[in-house]
Amino acid sequence: MAAAGEERQMLAQRLKAAVHYTVGCLCEEVAEDKDVQFSKQSIAAISDITFRQCEIFAKDLEMFARHAKRTTVTTEDVKLLARRSNSLLKYITQKSEELASSNMEQKEKKKKKSSTAKGERTPGEQEAAVTENEDSNMA
Amino acid sequence: MEERGGRAGGFRKDTVDRLLRLHFRDGKTRVNADAQLLMAELLKVFVREAAARAARQAQAEDLEKVDTEQLEKVLPQLVCNCGPELHGSRMSIGAETA
């Protein structure tokens, strides 16, 4: 039992580190944009808050999916999460539409390819497999 | 949507997935790929908004450096999510209703 708890702790630590890294990058962008500097403590604080906010988001998303009698969280659930702020909702909805249209494009490409190359693995798929492996170290 | 290197920072899709799954109550709950990407965007906005608001606070106080004091002042409105409009970070959407 203790081992499972420890594992979870370790995973949480690694995720916190990953969040911290990205938060650092984003703060750097904002710093450039606004011509200010962020203290290390403030970056760490934003990182901490973001990590905690994920817990709230996760639980909400799970509830939304469950309410819709699904076990898989979809973009509709994410949009619900963004509902309270008009501009946020608008931004997220737009991103969601961009995703949907790029998915359509991908499907079109696959259809064309599969009609010419019968059942052969498309280069696109192979590339995806490689990046999956790369992503697993979460540095 | 995933941009590597260069200027654009952002959350990795799989990191987002693991972050969410860490807190799901049901082991069966999953997040589909598009939702992961969308959540990555949402988190990016969240962070930028926090940083931008804190930066504005620092500027209002005539400071060059943003510290936790400034963050503490802007946090309540950000986390509450009770209808705050995104005004801190620059959003490049066609017609912006800031």
Short mmCIF file of N, CA and C in Angstrom, two decimals, chain B:
data_model
loop_
_atom_site.label_atom_id
_atom_site.label_comp_id
_atom_site.label_asym_id
_atom_site.label_seq_id
_atom_site.Cartn_x
_atom_site.Cartn_y
_atom_site.Cartn_z
N MET B 1 -0.60 22.18 -33.02
CA MET B 1 -0.71 23.01 -31.82
C MET B 1 0.51 22.87 -30.93
N GLU B 2 1.22 21.77 -31.05
CA GLU B 2 2.41 21.60 -30.22
C GLU B 2 3.59 22.23 -30.94
N GLU B 3 4.13 23.29 -30.35
CA GLU B 3 5.25 23.94 -31.00
C GLU B 3 6.50 23.69 -30.19
N ARG B 4 7.48 23.13 -30.80
CA ARG B 4 8.70 22.84 -30.07
C ARG B 4 9.76 23.88 -30.40
N GLY B 5 10.53 24.23 -29.42
CA GLY B 5 11.61 25.18 -29.63
C GLY B 5 11.08 26.55 -29.98
N GLY B 6 11.97 27.48 -30.22
CA GLY B 6 11.52 28.82 -30.58
C GLY B 6 10.86 29.49 -29.40
N ARG B 7 9.99 30.42 -29.67
CA ARG B 7 9.47 31.26 -28.62
C ARG B 7 8.24 30.68 -27.93
N ALA B 8 7.47 29.96 -28.65
CA ALA B 8 6.16 29.58 -28.11
C ALA B 8 6.25 28.47 -27.06
N GLY B 9 5.94 28.83 -25.82
CA GLY B 9 5.90 27.82 -24.77
C GLY B 9 4.51 27.24 -24.68
N GLY B 10 4.38 26.09 -24.07
CA GLY B 10 3.08 25.48 -23.94
C GLY B 10 3.22 24.15 -23.25
N PHE B 11 2.06 23.63 -22.83
CA PHE B 11 2.06 22.35 -22.13
C PHE B 11 2.02 21.21 -23.12
N ARG B 12 2.78 20.17 -22.80
CA ARG B 12 2.76 19.00 -23.66
C ARG B 12 1.50 18.21 -23.41
N LYS B 13 1.00 17.68 -24.49
CA LYS B 13 -0.26 16.94 -24.49
C LYS B 13 -0.25 15.82 -23.46
N ASP B 14 0.81 15.04 -23.43
CA ASP B 14 0.84 13.89 -22.55
C ASP B 14 1.01 14.30 -21.08
N THR B 15 1.68 15.43 -20.87
CA THR B 15 1.80 15.94 -19.50
C THR B 15 0.42 16.32 -18.98
N VAL B 16 -0.33 16.98 -19.84
CA VAL B 16 -1.68 17.40 -19.47
C VAL B 16 -2.52 16.18 -19.14
N ASP B 17 -2.41 15.16 -19.97
CA ASP B 17 -3.17 13.94 -19.75
C ASP B 17 -2.83 13.33 -18.39
N ARG B 18 -1.56 13.23 -18.09
CA ARG B 18 -1.15 12.64 -16.81
C ARG B 18 -1.57 13.51 -15.63
N LEU B 19 -1.51 14.81 -15.82
CA LEU B 19 -1.92 15.74 -14.77
C LEU B 19 -3.38 15.53 -14.40
N LEU B 20 -4.21 15.37 -15.42
CA LEU B 20 -5.63 15.20 -15.16
C LEU B 20 -5.92 13.83 -14.57
N ARG B 21 -5.28 12.81 -15.13
CA ARG B 21 -5.55 11.44 -14.66
C ARG B 21 -5.11 11.25 -13.22
N LEU B 22 -4.15 12.04 -12.79
CA LEU B 22 -3.68 11.97 -11.41
C LEU B 22 -4.82 12.24 -10.43
N HIS B 23 -5.78 13.05 -10.86
CA HIS B 23 -6.84 13.46 -9.95
C HIS B 23 -8.22 12.90 -10.23
N PHE B 24 -8.33 12.09 -11.23
CA PHE B 24 -9.63 11.48 -11.48
C PHE B 24 -9.97 10.50 -10.38
N ARG B 25 -11.23 10.48 -10.02
CA ARG B 25 -11.62 9.55 -8.96
C ARG B 25 -11.82 8.15 -9.50
N ASP B 26 -12.30 8.10 -10.73
CA ASP B 26 -12.55 6.80 -11.34
C ASP B 26 -11.38 6.42 -12.24
N GLY B 27 -10.85 5.22 -12.02
CA GLY B 27 -9.72 4.77 -12.82
C GLY B 27 -10.04 4.61 -14.29
N LYS B 28 -11.34 4.57 -14.59
CA LYS B 28 -11.70 4.35 -15.99
C LYS B 28 -11.77 5.65 -16.80
N THR B 29 -11.77 6.77 -16.10
CA THR B 29 -11.93 8.04 -16.81
C THR B 29 -10.71 8.35 -17.68
N ARG B 30 -10.99 8.70 -18.94
CA ARG B 30 -9.93 9.02 -19.88
C ARG B 30 -10.18 10.39 -20.48
N VAL B 31 -9.17 10.92 -21.16
CA VAL B 31 -9.34 12.20 -21.84
C VAL B 31 -8.99 11.99 -23.31
N ASN B 32 -9.89 12.36 -24.20
CA ASN B 32 -9.57 12.11 -25.61
C ASN B 32 -8.53 13.12 -26.11
N ALA B 33 -7.90 12.80 -27.21
CA ALA B 33 -6.74 13.56 -27.70
C ALA B 33 -7.04 15.04 -27.90
N ASP B 34 -8.19 15.33 -28.50
CA ASP B 34 -8.53 16.73 -28.73
C ASP B 34 -8.74 17.48 -27.43
N ALA B 35 -9.35 16.80 -26.47
CA ALA B 35 -9.58 17.44 -25.18
C ALA B 35 -8.25 17.70 -24.48
N GLN B 36 -7.29 16.83 -24.66
CA GLN B 36 -5.96 17.04 -24.08
C GLN B 36 -5.34 18.30 -24.67
N LEU B 37 -5.43 18.43 -25.97
CA LEU B 37 -4.87 19.60 -26.64
C LEU B 37 -5.57 20.87 -26.18
N LEU B 38 -6.88 20.78 -26.06
CA LEU B 38 -7.65 21.94 -25.64
C LEU B 38 -7.32 22.33 -24.20
N MET B 39 -7.15 21.35 -23.35
CA MET B 39 -6.78 21.61 -21.97
C MET B 39 -5.39 22.22 -21.89
N ALA B 40 -4.51 21.79 -22.78
CA ALA B 40 -3.17 22.37 -22.82
C ALA B 40 -3.28 23.86 -23.13
N GLU B 41 -4.17 24.19 -24.05
CA GLU B 41 -4.41 25.60 -24.39
C GLU B 41 -4.98 26.35 -23.20
N LEU B 42 -5.94 25.74 -22.55
CA LEU B 42 -6.58 26.38 -21.41
C LEU B 42 -5.58 26.66 -20.30
N LEU B 43 -4.73 25.70 -20.04
CA LEU B 43 -3.73 25.88 -18.99
C LEU B 43 -2.74 26.97 -19.38
N LYS B 44 -2.40 27.00 -20.66
CA LYS B 44 -1.49 28.03 -21.14
C LYS B 44 -2.10 29.41 -20.89
N VAL B 45 -3.36 29.55 -21.21
CA VAL B 45 -4.06 30.81 -20.98
C VAL B 45 -4.09 31.14 -19.49
N PHE B 46 -4.34 30.14 -18.68
CA PHE B 46 -4.39 30.33 -17.24
C PHE B 46 -3.08 30.91 -16.72
N VAL B 47 -1.99 30.31 -17.13
CA VAL B 47 -0.67 30.75 -16.67
C VAL B 47 -0.35 32.15 -17.18
N ARG B 48 -0.61 32.37 -18.47
CA ARG B 48 -0.33 33.68 -19.05
C ARG B 48 -1.14 34.77 -18.39
N GLU B 49 -2.35 34.45 -18.09
CA GLU B 49 -3.25 35.40 -17.44
C GLU B 49 -2.73 35.75 -16.05
N ALA B 50 -2.33 34.75 -15.30
CA ALA B 50 -1.79 34.97 -13.96
C ALA B 50 -0.54 35.85 -14.04
N ALA B 51 0.34 35.49 -14.96
CA ALA B 51 1.59 36.23 -15.12
C ALA B 51 1.33 37.67 -15.57
N ALA B 52 0.46 37.82 -16.54
CA ALA B 52 0.18 39.14 -17.09
C ALA B 52 -0.48 40.05 -16.05
N ARG B 53 -1.42 39.51 -15.29
CA ARG B 53 -2.08 40.32 -14.27
C ARG B 53 -1.09 40.73 -13.18
N ALA B 54 -0.23 39.80 -12.80
CA ALA B 54 0.78 40.12 -11.78
C ALA B 54 1.73 41.18 -12.33
N ALA B 55 2.06 41.08 -13.60
CA ALA B 55 2.95 42.05 -14.23
C ALA B 55 2.30 43.44 -14.22
N ARG B 56 1.02 43.48 -14.54
CA ARG B 56 0.31 44.75 -14.51
C ARG B 56 0.28 45.35 -13.12
N GLN B 57 0.09 44.49 -12.14
CA GLN B 57 0.10 44.93 -10.74
C GLN B 57 1.44 45.55 -10.40
N ALA B 58 2.51 44.89 -10.83
CA ALA B 58 3.85 45.39 -10.56
C ALA B 58 4.04 46.75 -11.22
N GLN B 59 3.56 46.88 -12.45
CA GLN B 59 3.67 48.14 -13.15
C GLN B 59 2.89 49.23 -12.45
N ALA B 60 1.72 48.87 -11.95
CA ALA B 60 0.89 49.83 -11.22
C ALA B 60 1.59 50.31 -9.96
N GLU B 61 2.41 49.42 -9.40
CA GLU B 61 3.14 49.77 -8.18
C GLU B 61 4.51 50.34 -8.51
N ASP B 62 4.74 50.58 -9.79
CA ASP B 62 6.02 51.14 -10.25
C ASP B 62 7.22 50.24 -9.95
N LEU B 63 6.99 48.96 -10.04
CA LEU B 63 8.08 48.01 -9.80
C LEU B 63 8.51 47.36 -11.10
N GLU B 64 9.79 47.00 -11.17
CA GLU B 64 10.28 46.33 -12.37
C GLU B 64 10.22 44.82 -12.22
N LYS B 65 10.15 44.40 -10.96
CA LYS B 65 10.17 42.97 -10.72
C LYS B 65 8.86 42.51 -10.10
N VAL B 66 8.35 41.43 -10.64
CA VAL B 66 7.11 40.85 -10.13
C VAL B 66 7.47 39.85 -9.03
N ASP B 67 6.89 40.06 -7.86
CA ASP B 67 7.15 39.12 -6.78
C ASP B 67 5.84 38.53 -6.26
N THR B 68 5.94 37.68 -5.26
CA THR B 68 4.74 36.99 -4.78
C THR B 68 3.69 37.96 -4.23
N GLU B 69 4.14 39.12 -3.76
CA GLU B 69 3.17 40.10 -3.24
C GLU B 69 2.19 40.52 -4.32
N GLN B 70 2.74 40.77 -5.52
CA GLN B 70 1.88 41.20 -6.63
C GLN B 70 0.93 40.06 -7.02
N LEU B 71 1.47 38.87 -7.03
CA LEU B 71 0.68 37.71 -7.40
C LEU B 71 -0.48 37.51 -6.42
N GLU B 72 -0.19 37.67 -5.14
CA GLU B 72 -1.22 37.50 -4.12
C GLU B 72 -2.38 38.45 -4.34
N LYS B 73 -2.07 39.63 -4.84
CA LYS B 73 -3.13 40.61 -5.03
C LYS B 73 -4.05 40.27 -6.19
N VAL B 74 -3.49 39.65 -7.21
CA VAL B 74 -4.31 39.38 -8.40
C VAL B 74 -4.93 37.99 -8.40
N LEU B 75 -4.45 37.16 -7.54
CA LEU B 75 -4.90 35.78 -7.51
C LEU B 75 -6.39 35.53 -7.26
N PRO B 76 -6.95 36.18 -6.26
CA PRO B 76 -8.35 35.88 -5.93
C PRO B 76 -9.28 35.94 -7.14
N GLN B 77 -9.16 36.97 -7.92
CA GLN B 77 -10.06 37.09 -9.07
C GLN B 77 -9.80 36.05 -10.13
N LEU B 78 -8.55 35.67 -10.25
CA LEU B 78 -8.17 34.71 -11.28
C LEU B 78 -8.71 33.32 -10.97
N VAL B 79 -8.52 32.92 -9.71
CA VAL B 79 -8.88 31.56 -9.32
C VAL B 79 -10.37 31.40 -9.12
N CYS B 80 -11.01 32.46 -8.69
CA CYS B 80 -12.44 32.40 -8.43
C CYS B 80 -13.21 32.04 -9.68
N ASN B 81 -12.76 32.56 -10.82
CA ASN B 81 -13.40 32.24 -12.09
C ASN B 81 -14.85 32.70 -12.15
N CYS B 82 -15.16 33.71 -11.36
CA CYS B 82 -16.53 34.19 -11.38
C CYS B 82 -16.70 35.25 -12.44
N GLY B 83 -16.55 34.85 -13.69
CA GLY B 83 -16.77 35.75 -14.81
C GLY B 83 -15.70 36.81 -15.01
N PRO B 84 -14.43 36.51 -14.78
CA PRO B 84 -13.41 37.51 -15.09
C PRO B 84 -13.16 37.50 -16.59
N GLU B 85 -13.02 38.66 -17.16
CA GLU B 85 -12.71 38.69 -18.59
C GLU B 85 -11.21 38.65 -18.73
N LEU B 86 -10.73 38.11 -19.80
CA LEU B 86 -9.30 38.03 -20.01
C LEU B 86 -8.80 39.39 -20.46
N HIS B 87 -8.18 40.10 -19.55
CA HIS B 87 -7.71 41.42 -19.95
C HIS B 87 -6.22 41.56 -19.76
N GLY B 88 -5.64 40.63 -18.99
CA GLY B 88 -4.21 40.74 -18.69
C GLY B 88 -3.36 40.35 -19.87
N SER B 89 -3.62 39.15 -20.40
CA SER B 89 -2.78 38.68 -21.50
C SER B 89 -3.37 39.11 -22.84
N ARG B 90 -2.50 39.18 -23.80
CA ARG B 90 -2.96 39.62 -25.11
C ARG B 90 -3.50 38.42 -25.88
N MET B 91 -4.77 38.52 -26.25
CA MET B 91 -5.34 37.41 -26.98
C MET B 91 -5.53 37.84 -28.42
N SER B 92 -4.97 37.10 -29.33
CA SER B 92 -5.11 37.51 -30.71
C SER B 92 -6.24 36.77 -31.40
N ILE B 93 -7.45 37.13 -31.05
CA ILE B 93 -8.61 36.57 -31.74
C ILE B 93 -9.18 37.71 -32.57
N GLY B 94 -9.77 37.42 -33.69
CA GLY B 94 -10.33 38.42 -34.61
C GLY B 94 -10.93 39.63 -33.92
N ALA B 95 -12.16 39.47 -33.41
CA ALA B 95 -12.79 40.61 -32.75
C ALA B 95 -12.70 40.42 -31.26
N GLU B 96 -11.85 41.16 -30.62
CA GLU B 96 -11.64 40.97 -29.20
C GLU B 96 -12.61 41.81 -28.39
N THR B 97 -13.30 41.21 -27.46
CA THR B 97 -14.25 41.96 -26.65
C THR B 97 -13.72 42.12 -25.25
N ALA B 98 -12.55 42.72 -25.13
CA ALA B 98 -11.95 42.91 -23.81
C ALA B 98 -12.72 44.00 -23.09
#
